[in-house]
Tab-separated table of C-alpha atoms in Angstrom:
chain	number	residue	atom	x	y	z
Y	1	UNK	CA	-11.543	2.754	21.162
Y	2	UNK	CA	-11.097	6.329	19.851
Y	3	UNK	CA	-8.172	6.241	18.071
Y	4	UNK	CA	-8.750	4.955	13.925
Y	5	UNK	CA	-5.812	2.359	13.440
Y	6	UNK	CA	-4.559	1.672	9.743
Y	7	UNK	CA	-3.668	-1.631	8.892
Y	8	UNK	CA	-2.324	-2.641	5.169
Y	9	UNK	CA	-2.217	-5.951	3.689
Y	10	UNK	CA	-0.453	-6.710	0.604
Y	11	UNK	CA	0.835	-9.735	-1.537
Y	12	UNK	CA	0.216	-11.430	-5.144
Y	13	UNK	CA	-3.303	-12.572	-6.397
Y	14	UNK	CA	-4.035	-15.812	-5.009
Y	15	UNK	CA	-2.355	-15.464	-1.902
Y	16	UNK	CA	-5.689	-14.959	0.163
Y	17	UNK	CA	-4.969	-11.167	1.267
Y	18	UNK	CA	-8.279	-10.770	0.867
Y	19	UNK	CA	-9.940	-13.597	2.892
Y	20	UNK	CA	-7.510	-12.486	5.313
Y	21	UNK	CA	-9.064	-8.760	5.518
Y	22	UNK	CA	-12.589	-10.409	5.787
Y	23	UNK	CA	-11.471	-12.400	8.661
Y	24	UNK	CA	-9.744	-8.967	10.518
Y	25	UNK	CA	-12.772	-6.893	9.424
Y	26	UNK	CA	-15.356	-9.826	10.784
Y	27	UNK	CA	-13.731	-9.775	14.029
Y	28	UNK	CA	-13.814	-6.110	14.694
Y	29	UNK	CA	-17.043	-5.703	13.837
Y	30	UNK	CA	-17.943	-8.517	16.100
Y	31	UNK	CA	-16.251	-6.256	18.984
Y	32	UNK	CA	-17.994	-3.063	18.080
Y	33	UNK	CA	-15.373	-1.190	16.365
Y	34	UNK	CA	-16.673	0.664	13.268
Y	35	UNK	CA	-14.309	-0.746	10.424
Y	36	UNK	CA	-13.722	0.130	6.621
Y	37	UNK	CA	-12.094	-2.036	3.888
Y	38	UNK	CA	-10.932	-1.635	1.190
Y	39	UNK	CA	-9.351	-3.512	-1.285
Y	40	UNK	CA	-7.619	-2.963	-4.378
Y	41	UNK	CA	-6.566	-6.250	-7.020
Y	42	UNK	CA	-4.474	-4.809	-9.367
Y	43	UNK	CA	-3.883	-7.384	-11.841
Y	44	UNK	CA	-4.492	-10.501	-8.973
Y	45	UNK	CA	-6.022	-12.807	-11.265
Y	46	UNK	CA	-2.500	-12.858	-13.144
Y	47	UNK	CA	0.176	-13.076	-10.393
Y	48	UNK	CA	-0.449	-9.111	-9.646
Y	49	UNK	CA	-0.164	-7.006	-6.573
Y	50	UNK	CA	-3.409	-7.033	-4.341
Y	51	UNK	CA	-3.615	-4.808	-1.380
Y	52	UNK	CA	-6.333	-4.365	1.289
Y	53	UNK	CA	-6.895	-1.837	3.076
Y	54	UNK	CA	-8.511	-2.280	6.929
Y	55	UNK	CA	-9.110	1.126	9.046
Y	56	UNK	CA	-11.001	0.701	12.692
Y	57	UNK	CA	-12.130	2.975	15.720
Y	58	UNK	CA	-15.071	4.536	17.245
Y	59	UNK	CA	-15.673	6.117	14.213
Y	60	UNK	CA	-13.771	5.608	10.675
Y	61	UNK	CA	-15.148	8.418	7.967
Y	62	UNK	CA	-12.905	6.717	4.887
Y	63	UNK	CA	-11.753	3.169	3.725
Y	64	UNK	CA	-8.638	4.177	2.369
Y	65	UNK	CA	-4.954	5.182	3.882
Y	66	UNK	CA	-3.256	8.065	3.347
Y	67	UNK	CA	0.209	8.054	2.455
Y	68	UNK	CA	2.381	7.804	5.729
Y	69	UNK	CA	-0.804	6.669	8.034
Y	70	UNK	CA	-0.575	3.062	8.283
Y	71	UNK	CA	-0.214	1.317	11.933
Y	72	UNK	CA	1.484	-1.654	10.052
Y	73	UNK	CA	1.903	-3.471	6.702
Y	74	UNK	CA	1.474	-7.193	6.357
Y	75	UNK	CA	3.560	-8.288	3.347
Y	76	UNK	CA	2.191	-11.506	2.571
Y	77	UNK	CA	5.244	-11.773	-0.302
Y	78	UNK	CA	8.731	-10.073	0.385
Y	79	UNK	CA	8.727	-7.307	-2.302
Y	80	UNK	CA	5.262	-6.237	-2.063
Y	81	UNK	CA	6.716	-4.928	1.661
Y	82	UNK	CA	8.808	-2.903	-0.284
Y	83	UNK	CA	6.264	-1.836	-2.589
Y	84	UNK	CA	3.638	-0.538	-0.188
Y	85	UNK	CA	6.242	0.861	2.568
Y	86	UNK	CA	5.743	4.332	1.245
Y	87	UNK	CA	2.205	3.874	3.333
Y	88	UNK	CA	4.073	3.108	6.840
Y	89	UNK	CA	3.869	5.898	9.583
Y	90	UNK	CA	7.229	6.555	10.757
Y	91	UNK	CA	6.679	4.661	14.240
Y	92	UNK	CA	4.804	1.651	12.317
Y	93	UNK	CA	5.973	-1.486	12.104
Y	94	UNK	CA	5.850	-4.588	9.128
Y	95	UNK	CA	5.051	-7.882	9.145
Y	96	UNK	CA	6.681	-9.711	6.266
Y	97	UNK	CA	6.280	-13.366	4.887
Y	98	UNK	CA	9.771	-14.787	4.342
Y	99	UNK	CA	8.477	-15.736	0.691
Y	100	UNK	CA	9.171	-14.817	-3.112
Y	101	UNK	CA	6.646	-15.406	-5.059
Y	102	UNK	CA	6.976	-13.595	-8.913
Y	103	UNK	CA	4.475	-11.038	-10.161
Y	104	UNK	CA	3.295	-10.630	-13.460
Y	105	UNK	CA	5.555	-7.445	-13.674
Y	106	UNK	CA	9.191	-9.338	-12.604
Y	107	UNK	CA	8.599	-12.186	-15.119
Y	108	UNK	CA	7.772	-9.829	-18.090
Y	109	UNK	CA	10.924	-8.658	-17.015
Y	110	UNK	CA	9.604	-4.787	-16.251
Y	111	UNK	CA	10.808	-5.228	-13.134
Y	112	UNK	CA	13.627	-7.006	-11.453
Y	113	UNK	CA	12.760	-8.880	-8.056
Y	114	UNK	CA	14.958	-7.331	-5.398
Y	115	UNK	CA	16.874	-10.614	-3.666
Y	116	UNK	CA	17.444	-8.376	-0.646
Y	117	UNK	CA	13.899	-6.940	0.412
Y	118	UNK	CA	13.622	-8.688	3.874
Y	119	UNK	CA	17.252	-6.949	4.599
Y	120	UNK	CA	16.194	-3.327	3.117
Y	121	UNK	CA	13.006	-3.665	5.096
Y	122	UNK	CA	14.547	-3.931	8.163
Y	123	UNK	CA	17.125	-0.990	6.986
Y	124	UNK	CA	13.862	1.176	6.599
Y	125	UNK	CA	11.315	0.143	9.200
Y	126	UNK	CA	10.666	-2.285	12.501
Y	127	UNK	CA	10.239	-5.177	10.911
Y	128	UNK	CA	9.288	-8.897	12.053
Y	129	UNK	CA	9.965	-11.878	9.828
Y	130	UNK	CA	8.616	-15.185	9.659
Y	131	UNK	CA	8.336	-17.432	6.871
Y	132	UNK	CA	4.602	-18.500	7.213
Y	133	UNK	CA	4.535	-20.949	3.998
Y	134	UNK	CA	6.851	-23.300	6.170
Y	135	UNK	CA	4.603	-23.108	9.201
Y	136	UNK	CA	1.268	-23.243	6.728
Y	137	UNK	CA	3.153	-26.479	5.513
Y	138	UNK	CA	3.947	-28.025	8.439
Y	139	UNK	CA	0.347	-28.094	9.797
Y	140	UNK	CA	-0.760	-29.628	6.650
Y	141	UNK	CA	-1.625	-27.072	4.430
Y	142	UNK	CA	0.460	-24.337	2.687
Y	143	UNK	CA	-2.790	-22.318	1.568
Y	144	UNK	CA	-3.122	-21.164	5.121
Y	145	UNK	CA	-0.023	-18.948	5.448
Y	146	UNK	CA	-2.857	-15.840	5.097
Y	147	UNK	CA	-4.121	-17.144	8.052
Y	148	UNK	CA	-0.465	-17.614	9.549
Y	149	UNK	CA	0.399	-13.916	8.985
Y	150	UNK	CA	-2.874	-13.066	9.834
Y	151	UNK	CA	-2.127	-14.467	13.668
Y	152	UNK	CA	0.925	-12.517	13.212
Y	153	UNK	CA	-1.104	-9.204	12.704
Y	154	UNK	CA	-3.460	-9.966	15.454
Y	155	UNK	CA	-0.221	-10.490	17.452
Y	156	UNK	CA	1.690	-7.077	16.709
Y	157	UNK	CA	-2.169	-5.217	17.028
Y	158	UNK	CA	-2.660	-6.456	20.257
Y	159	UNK	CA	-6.171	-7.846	18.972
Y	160	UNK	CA	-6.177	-11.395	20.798
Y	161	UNK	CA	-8.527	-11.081	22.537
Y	162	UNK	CA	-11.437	-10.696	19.474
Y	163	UNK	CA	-13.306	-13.884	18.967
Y	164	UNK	CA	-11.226	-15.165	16.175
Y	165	UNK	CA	-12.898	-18.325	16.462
Y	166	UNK	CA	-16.569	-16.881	15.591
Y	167	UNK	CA	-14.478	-15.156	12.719
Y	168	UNK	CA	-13.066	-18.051	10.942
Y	169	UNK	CA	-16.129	-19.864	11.455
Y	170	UNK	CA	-18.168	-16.894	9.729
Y	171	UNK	CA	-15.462	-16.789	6.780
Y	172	UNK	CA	-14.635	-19.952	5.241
Y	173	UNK	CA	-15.624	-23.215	4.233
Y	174	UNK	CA	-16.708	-25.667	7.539
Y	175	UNK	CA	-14.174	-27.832	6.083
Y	176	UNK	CA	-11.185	-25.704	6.726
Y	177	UNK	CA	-11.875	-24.125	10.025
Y	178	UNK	CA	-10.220	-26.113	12.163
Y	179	UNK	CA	-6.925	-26.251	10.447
Y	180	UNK	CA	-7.188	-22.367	10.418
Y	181	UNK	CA	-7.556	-21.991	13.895
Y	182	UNK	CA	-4.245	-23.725	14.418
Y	183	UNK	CA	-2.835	-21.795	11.815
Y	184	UNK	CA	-3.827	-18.529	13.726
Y	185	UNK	CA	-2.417	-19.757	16.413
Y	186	UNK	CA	0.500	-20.513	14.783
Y	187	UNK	CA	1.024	-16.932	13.574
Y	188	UNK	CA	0.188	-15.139	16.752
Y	189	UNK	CA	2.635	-18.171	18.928
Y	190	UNK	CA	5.816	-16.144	16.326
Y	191	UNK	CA	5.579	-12.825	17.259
Y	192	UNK	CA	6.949	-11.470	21.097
């Protein structure tokens, strides 16, 4: 448990990055890691980039990722992958959602959305796609592709074994719990 591991989430306000950190950080905490979040929301509440920021290990001194450090990125939204690769270690991996969604930025037209992320993503880094929005549909609910990716993560971080359960259970609504337990079991079912 020695070893700090740097995980970065990042997607477009409304997407439920956050929720998704609170669920990770719950978890770990639950298991006795010492964890730090952060999270950073951009312009969210107008289709702008969010990014959290979730560091655990023995001990974990700061909240935030240096450039280069992080274990893996969890792109919630194709071009935020690109965005935040910059923060990938050279031997870390990304988890992207097969999914455009427009930020505030590409439909002022300051920036032009990139139709080829997924395929310069995997030019630049180990990179496993799934397109969580279909799955979140299909099991009756598109809002829970955070959870869908976040099943992913857990997946790719070796983490299945953290009472994900007690995690949801402690994070959201009573209502939605057990759809989100399918739909982290979902995610983590994609990745080999």
């Amino acid at each position: 448990m020695s070893e700090v591991k740097n995980i970065l989430l990042c997607g477009v306000g409304g997407q439920g990055t956050i929720l998704a950190s609170k669920i990770l950080s719950t978890a770990l905490v639950a298991a006795g890691y010492d964890v730090k979040m952060s999270e950073i929301h951009g312009m969210s509440q107008r289709g702008g980039s969010v990014v959290t920021q979730v560091r655990y290990g023995e001990t974990v001194y700061s909240p935030i990722i240096g450039q280069g450090s992080a274990d893996i990125v969890v792109s919630f939204e194709s071009m935020e992958g690109l965005r935040y690769l910059d923060s990938l270690k050279k031997d870390g991996s990304v988890v992207v959602n097969d999914y455009q969604m427009p930020t505030a930025t590409t439909l002022s037209g300051q920036e032009a959305y990139p139709a080829d992320s997924i395929e310069r993503l995997h030019k630049l880094a180990k990179t496993y796609v799934l397109d969580a929005a279909k799955i979140a549909s299909e099991l009756g609910n598109s809002k829970s592709m955070n959870v869908v990716l976040l099943g992913a993560l857990i997946k790719r971080m070796g983490l299945e074994s953290l009472d994900w359960n007690a995690a949801l259970t402690a994070c959201m609504k009573p209502q939605f719990v057990e759809l989100n337990k399918k739909a982290l079991a979902a995610g983590m079912a994609v990745v080999s």
